[in-house]
Coordinates of C-alpha atoms in Angstrom, one line a residue:
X271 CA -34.7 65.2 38.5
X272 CA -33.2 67.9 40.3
X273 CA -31.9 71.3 38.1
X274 CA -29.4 73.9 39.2
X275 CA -28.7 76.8 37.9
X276 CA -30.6 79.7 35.7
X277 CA -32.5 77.0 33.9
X278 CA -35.5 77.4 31.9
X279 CA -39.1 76.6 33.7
X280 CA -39.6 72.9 33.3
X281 CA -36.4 72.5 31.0
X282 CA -35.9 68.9 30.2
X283 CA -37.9 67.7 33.6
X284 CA -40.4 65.2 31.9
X285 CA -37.7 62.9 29.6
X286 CA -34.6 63.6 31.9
X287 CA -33.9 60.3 34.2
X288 CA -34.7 59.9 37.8
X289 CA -32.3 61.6 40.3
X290 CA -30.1 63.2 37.4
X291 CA -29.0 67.0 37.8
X292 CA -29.5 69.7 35.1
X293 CA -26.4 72.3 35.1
X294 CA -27.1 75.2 32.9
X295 CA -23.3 76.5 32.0
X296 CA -24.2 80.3 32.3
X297 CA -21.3 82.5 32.7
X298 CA -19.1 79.6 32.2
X299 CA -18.0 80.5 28.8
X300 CA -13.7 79.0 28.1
X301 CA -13.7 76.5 31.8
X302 CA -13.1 73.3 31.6
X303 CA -16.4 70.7 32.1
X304 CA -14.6 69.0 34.9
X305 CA -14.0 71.9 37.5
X306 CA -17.1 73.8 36.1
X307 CA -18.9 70.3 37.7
X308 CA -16.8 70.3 41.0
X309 CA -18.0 73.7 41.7
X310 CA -21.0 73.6 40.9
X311 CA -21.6 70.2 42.7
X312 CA -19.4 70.4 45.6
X313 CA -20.9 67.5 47.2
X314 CA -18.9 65.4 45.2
X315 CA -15.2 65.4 44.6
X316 CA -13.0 66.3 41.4
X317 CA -11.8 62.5 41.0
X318 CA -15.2 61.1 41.3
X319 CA -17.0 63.6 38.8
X320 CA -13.9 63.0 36.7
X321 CA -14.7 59.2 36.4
X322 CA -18.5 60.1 35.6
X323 CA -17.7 61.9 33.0
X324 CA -15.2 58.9 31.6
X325 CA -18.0 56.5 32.4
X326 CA -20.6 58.8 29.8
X327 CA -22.7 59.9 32.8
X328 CA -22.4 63.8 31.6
X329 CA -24.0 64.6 27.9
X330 CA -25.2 67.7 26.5
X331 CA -27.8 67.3 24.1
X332 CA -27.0 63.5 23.5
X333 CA -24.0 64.2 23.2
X334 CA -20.8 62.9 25.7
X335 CA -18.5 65.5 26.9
X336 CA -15.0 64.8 27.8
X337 CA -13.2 66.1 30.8
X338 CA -11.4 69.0 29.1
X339 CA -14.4 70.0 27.1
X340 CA -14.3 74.1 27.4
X341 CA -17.9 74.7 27.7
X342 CA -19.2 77.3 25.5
X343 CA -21.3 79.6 28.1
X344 CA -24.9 78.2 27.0
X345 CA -24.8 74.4 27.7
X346 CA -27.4 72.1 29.2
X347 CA -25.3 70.1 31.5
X348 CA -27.5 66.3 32.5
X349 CA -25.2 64.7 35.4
X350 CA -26.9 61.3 35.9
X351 CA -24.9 60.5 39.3
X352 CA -23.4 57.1 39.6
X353 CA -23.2 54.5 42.8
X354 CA -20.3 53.6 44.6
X355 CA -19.9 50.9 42.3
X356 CA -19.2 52.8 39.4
X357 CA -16.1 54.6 40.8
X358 CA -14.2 50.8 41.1
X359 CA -16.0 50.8 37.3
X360 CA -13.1 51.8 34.9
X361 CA -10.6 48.8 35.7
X362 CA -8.9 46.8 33.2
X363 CA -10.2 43.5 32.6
X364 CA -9.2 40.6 30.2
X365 CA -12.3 40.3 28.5
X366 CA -13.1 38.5 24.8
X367 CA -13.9 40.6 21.9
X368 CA -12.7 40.3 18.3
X369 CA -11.2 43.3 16.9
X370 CA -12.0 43.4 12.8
X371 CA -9.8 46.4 12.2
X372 CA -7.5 49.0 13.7
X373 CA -5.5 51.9 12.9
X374 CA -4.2 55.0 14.7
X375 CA -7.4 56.8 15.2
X376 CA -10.3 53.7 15.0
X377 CA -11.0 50.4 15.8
X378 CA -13.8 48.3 14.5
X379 CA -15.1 45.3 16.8
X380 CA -17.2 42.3 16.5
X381 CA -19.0 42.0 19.7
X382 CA -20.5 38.7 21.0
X383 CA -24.3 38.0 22.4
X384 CA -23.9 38.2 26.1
X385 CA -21.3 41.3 26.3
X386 CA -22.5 44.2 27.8
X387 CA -20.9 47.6 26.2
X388 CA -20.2 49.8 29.0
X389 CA -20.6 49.4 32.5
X390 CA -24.5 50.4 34.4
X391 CA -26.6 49.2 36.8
X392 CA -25.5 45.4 37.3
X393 CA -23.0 45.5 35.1
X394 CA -20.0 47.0 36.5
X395 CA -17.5 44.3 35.3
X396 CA -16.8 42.1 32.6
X397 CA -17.7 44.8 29.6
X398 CA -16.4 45.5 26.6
X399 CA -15.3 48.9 28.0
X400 CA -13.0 46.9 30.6
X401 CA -11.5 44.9 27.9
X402 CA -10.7 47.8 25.8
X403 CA -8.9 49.1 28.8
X404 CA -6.7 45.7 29.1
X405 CA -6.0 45.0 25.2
X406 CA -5.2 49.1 24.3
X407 CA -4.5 51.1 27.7
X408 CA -4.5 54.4 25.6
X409 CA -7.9 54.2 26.3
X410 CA -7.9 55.0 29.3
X411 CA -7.1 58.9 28.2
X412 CA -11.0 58.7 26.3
X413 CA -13.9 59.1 27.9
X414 CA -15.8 55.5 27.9
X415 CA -12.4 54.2 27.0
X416 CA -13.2 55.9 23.0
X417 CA -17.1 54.2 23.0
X418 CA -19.5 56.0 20.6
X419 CA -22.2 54.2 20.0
X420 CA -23.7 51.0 21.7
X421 CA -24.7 47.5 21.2
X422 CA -27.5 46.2 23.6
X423 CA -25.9 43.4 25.2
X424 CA -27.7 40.5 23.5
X425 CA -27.1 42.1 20.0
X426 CA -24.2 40.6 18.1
X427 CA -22.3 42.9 15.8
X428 CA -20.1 45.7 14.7
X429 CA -19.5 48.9 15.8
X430 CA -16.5 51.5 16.1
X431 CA -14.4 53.1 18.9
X432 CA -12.1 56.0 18.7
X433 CA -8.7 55.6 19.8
X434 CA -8.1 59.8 20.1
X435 CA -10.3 62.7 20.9
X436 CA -10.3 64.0 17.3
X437 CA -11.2 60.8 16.3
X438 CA -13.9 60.6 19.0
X439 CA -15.2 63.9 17.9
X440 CA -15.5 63.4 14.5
X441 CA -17.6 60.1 14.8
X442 CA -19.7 61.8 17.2
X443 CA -20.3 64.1 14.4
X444 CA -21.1 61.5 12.0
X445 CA -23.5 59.9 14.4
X446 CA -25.2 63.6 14.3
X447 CA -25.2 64.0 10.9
X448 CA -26.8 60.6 10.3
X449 CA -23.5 60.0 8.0
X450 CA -22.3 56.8 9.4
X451 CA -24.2 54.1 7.7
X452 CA -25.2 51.3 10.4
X453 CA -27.8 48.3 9.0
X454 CA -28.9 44.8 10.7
X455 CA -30.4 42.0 10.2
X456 CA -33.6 40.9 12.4
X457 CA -36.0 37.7 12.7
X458 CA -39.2 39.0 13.2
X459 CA -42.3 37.5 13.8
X460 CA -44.7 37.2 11.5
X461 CA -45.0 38.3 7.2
X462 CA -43.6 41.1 6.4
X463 CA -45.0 41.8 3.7
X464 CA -43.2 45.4 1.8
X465 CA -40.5 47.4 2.9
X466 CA -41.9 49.8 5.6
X467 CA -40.9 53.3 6.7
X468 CA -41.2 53.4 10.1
X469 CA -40.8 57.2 11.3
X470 CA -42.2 57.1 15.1
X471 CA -40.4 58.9 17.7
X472 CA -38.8 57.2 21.0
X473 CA -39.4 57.5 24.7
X474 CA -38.4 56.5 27.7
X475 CA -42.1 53.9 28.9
X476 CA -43.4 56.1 31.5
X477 CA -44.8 52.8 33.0
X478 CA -41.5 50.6 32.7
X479 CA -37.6 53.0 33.0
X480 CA -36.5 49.7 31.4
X481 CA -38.5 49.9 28.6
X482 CA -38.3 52.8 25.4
X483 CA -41.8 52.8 23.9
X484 CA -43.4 55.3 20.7
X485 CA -44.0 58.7 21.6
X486 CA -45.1 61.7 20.8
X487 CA -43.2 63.4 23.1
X488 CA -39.8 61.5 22.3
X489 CA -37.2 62.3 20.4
X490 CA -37.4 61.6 16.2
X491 CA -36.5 57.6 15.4
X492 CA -37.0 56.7 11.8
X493 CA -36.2 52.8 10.8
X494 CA -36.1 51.2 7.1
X495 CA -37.8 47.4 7.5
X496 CA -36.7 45.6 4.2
X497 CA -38.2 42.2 4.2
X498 CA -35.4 39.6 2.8
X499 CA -37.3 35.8 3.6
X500 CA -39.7 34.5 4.8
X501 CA -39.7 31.1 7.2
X502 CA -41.5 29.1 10.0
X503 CA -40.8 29.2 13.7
X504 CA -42.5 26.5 15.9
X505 CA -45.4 26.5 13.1
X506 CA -45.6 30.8 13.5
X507 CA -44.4 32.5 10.5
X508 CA -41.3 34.5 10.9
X509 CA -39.2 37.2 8.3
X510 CA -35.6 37.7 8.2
X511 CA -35.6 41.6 7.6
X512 CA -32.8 44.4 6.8
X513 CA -33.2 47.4 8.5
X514 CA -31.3 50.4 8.3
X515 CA -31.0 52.9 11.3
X516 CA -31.6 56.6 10.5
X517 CA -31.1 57.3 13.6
X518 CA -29.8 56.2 16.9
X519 CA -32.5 55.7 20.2
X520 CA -32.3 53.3 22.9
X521 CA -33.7 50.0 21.5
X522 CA -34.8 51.5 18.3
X523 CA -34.9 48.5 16.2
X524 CA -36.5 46.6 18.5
X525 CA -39.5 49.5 19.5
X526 CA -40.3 49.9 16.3
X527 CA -40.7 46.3 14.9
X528 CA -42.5 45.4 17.9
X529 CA -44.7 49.7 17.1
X530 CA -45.9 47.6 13.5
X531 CA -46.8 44.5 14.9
X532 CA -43.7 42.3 14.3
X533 CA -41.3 41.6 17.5
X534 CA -37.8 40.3 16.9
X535 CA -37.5 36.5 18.2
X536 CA -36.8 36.1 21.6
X537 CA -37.5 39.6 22.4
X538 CA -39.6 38.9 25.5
X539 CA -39.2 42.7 26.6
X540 CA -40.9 43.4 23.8
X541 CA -43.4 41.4 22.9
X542 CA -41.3 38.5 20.9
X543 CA -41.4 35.1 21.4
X544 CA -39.2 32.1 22.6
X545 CA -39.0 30.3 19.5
X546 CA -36.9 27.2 18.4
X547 CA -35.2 27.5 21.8
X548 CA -34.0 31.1 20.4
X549 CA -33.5 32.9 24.4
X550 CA -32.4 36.6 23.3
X551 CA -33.5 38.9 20.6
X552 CA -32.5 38.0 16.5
X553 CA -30.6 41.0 16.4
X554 CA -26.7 41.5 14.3
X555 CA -25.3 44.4 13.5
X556 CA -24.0 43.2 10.6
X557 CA -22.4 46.3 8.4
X558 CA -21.1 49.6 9.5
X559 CA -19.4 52.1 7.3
X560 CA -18.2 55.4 8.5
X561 CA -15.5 58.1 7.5
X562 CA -12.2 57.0 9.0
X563 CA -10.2 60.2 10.4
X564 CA -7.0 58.9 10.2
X565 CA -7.2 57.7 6.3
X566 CA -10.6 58.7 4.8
X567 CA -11.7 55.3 4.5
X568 CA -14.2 53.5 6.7
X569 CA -15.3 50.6 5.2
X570 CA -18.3 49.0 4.9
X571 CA -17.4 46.4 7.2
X572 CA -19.3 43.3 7.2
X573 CA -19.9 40.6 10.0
X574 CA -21.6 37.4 9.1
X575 CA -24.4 36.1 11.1
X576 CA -23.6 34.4 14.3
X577 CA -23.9 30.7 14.6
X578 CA -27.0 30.8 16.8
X579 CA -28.7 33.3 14.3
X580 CA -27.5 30.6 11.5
X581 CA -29.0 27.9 13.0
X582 CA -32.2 29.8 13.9
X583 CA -32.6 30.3 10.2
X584 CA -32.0 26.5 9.4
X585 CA -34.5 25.7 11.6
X586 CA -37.0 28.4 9.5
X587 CA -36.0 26.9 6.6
X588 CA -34.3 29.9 5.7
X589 CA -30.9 29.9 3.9
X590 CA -28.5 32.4 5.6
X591 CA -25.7 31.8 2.9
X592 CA -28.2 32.8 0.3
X593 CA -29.5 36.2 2.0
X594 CA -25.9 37.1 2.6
X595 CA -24.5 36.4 -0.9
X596 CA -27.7 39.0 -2.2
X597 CA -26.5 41.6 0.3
X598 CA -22.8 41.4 -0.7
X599 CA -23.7 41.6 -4.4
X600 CA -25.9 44.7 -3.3
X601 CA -23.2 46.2 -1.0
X602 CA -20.3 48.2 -2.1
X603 CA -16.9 46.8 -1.4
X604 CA -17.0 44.4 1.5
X605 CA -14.0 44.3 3.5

């Protein structure tokens, strides 16, 4: 990792990623991010900083930055530089998503198992980012086409995206604050047993980039585990859990079953096993409620289990139709 600027010693050098640039925004105070960047990294041009920034390569603290964002004079600017490939990235491409609801300033989508989020390494095409782009060309004027929050691409489910930058701010915000309400449902393997509290903070795995692990030295990750039934997998026992995010990390659901000794099916990364012919992890996203800009209300929204996941918990002997009839009556209003 490479740092510019009047940085602090060591700032940020043992969790930023390889080959990223820290820009400390001294003396910067009222300029826009995207000609602060071209002056400060002349190597690369306006345009092509421009579409890093679109593409979510530029964060402060987390947190995405658009184009016009008038920095403040005391930022910690991460550049994560892109390949070629990413400049061709931001296209327009007919891709399948289902779109659960919309108004001027949100939309709420069901993604499919298989659909990557947001263009990256390997993935420069086919995303949900590129089909936003085709179905609502708007977008286009957001950075990540109005993407907050991700999906990993074999997780089925909900989430928002913001269809203006106020919009776009204030569910950033909400994602901050912890105030927009994100739960799944999970096979793991093995009993589990009580609801657990699983507060372990996230790291990149300093053996494996790929990989997040537990870490003292990541950042704070806290899970709820709620166990709702309990089946068989291939003679293994397996639960069908409810966990509620407190917070948002890089494969947090997943680290943390696997950190208490209970993998998510077909989670080979970590740990889980190929069970019943299950080949990605039993993850769904399946309610999300949040504070709509535009008119105050935000749900929750509620997607049932994909067919695969249905059919997983057949073979478990596990009623899904059951499990979801005691979450709705738990819920408040579904939509």
């Amino acid at each position: 990792m490479a740092e510019a600027g009047d940085a602090q010693a060591g700032m940020g050098r043992s969790k930023d990623p390889p080959d990223s640039v820290r820009l400390q925004a001294v003396a910067a105070r009222g300029e826009r991010l995207d000609r602060f960047l071209a002056a400060r990294l002349p190597q690369y041009s306006r345009t092509r900083l421009q579409r890093w920034i679109d593409l979510g390569a530029v964060s402060c603290d987390e947190r995405l930055l658009g184009r016009a964002t008038r920095l403040a004079g005391h930022e910690s600017i991460l550049v994560e530089p892109q390949p070629l490939e990413a400049d061709r990235a931001f296209v327009a491409e007919p891709v399948e998503f289902d779109v659960r609801y919309q108004d001027d300033q949100v939309l709420v989508v069901s993604k499919q198992a298989g659909l990557v989020v947001h263009p990256g390494a390997g993935n420069w095409h086919g995303t949900l980012m590129n089909g936003l782009l085709h179905r609502f060309a708007k977008q286009a004027m957001l950075p990540r086409a109005g993407i907050v929050h991700r999906l990993d691409k074999e997780t089925s489910g909900l989430l928002v995206v913001a269809r203006t930058e106020a919009a776009r701010q204030h569910l950033i915000g909400q994602l901050a604050d912890r105030s927009m309400s994100r739960r799944y449902l999970a096979v793991c393997l093995g009993r589990v047993a009580a609801p657990t509290d699983i507060d372990a903070p996230i790291g990149r795995d300093p053996r494996n980039r790929l990989r997040m692990a537990t870490s003292e030295a990541g950042k704070p990750a806290r899970t709820i585990v709620r166990p709702l039934a309990e089946g068989s997998l291939e003679q293994q026992p397996v639960t069908l859990v409810h966990c509620q995010l407190h917070s948002g990390r890089t494969h947090q659901i997943r680290v943390h079953c696997a950190h208490i000794g209970h993998p998510l099916i077909g989670d080979v990364v970590y740990g889980g096993p190929v069970l019943a012919g299950f080949g990605r992890q039993a993850l769904h996203a399946y309610r999300l409620a949040f504070m709509s800009p535009g008119t105050g209300d935000g749900g929750p929204f509620i997607e049932p289990l994909p067919d695969d996941m249905r059919r997983l918990l057949a073979t478990a002997g596990i009623d899904a139709a059951l499990v979801e009839a005691g979450l709705a009556d738990t819920d408040e209003t579904v939509r």
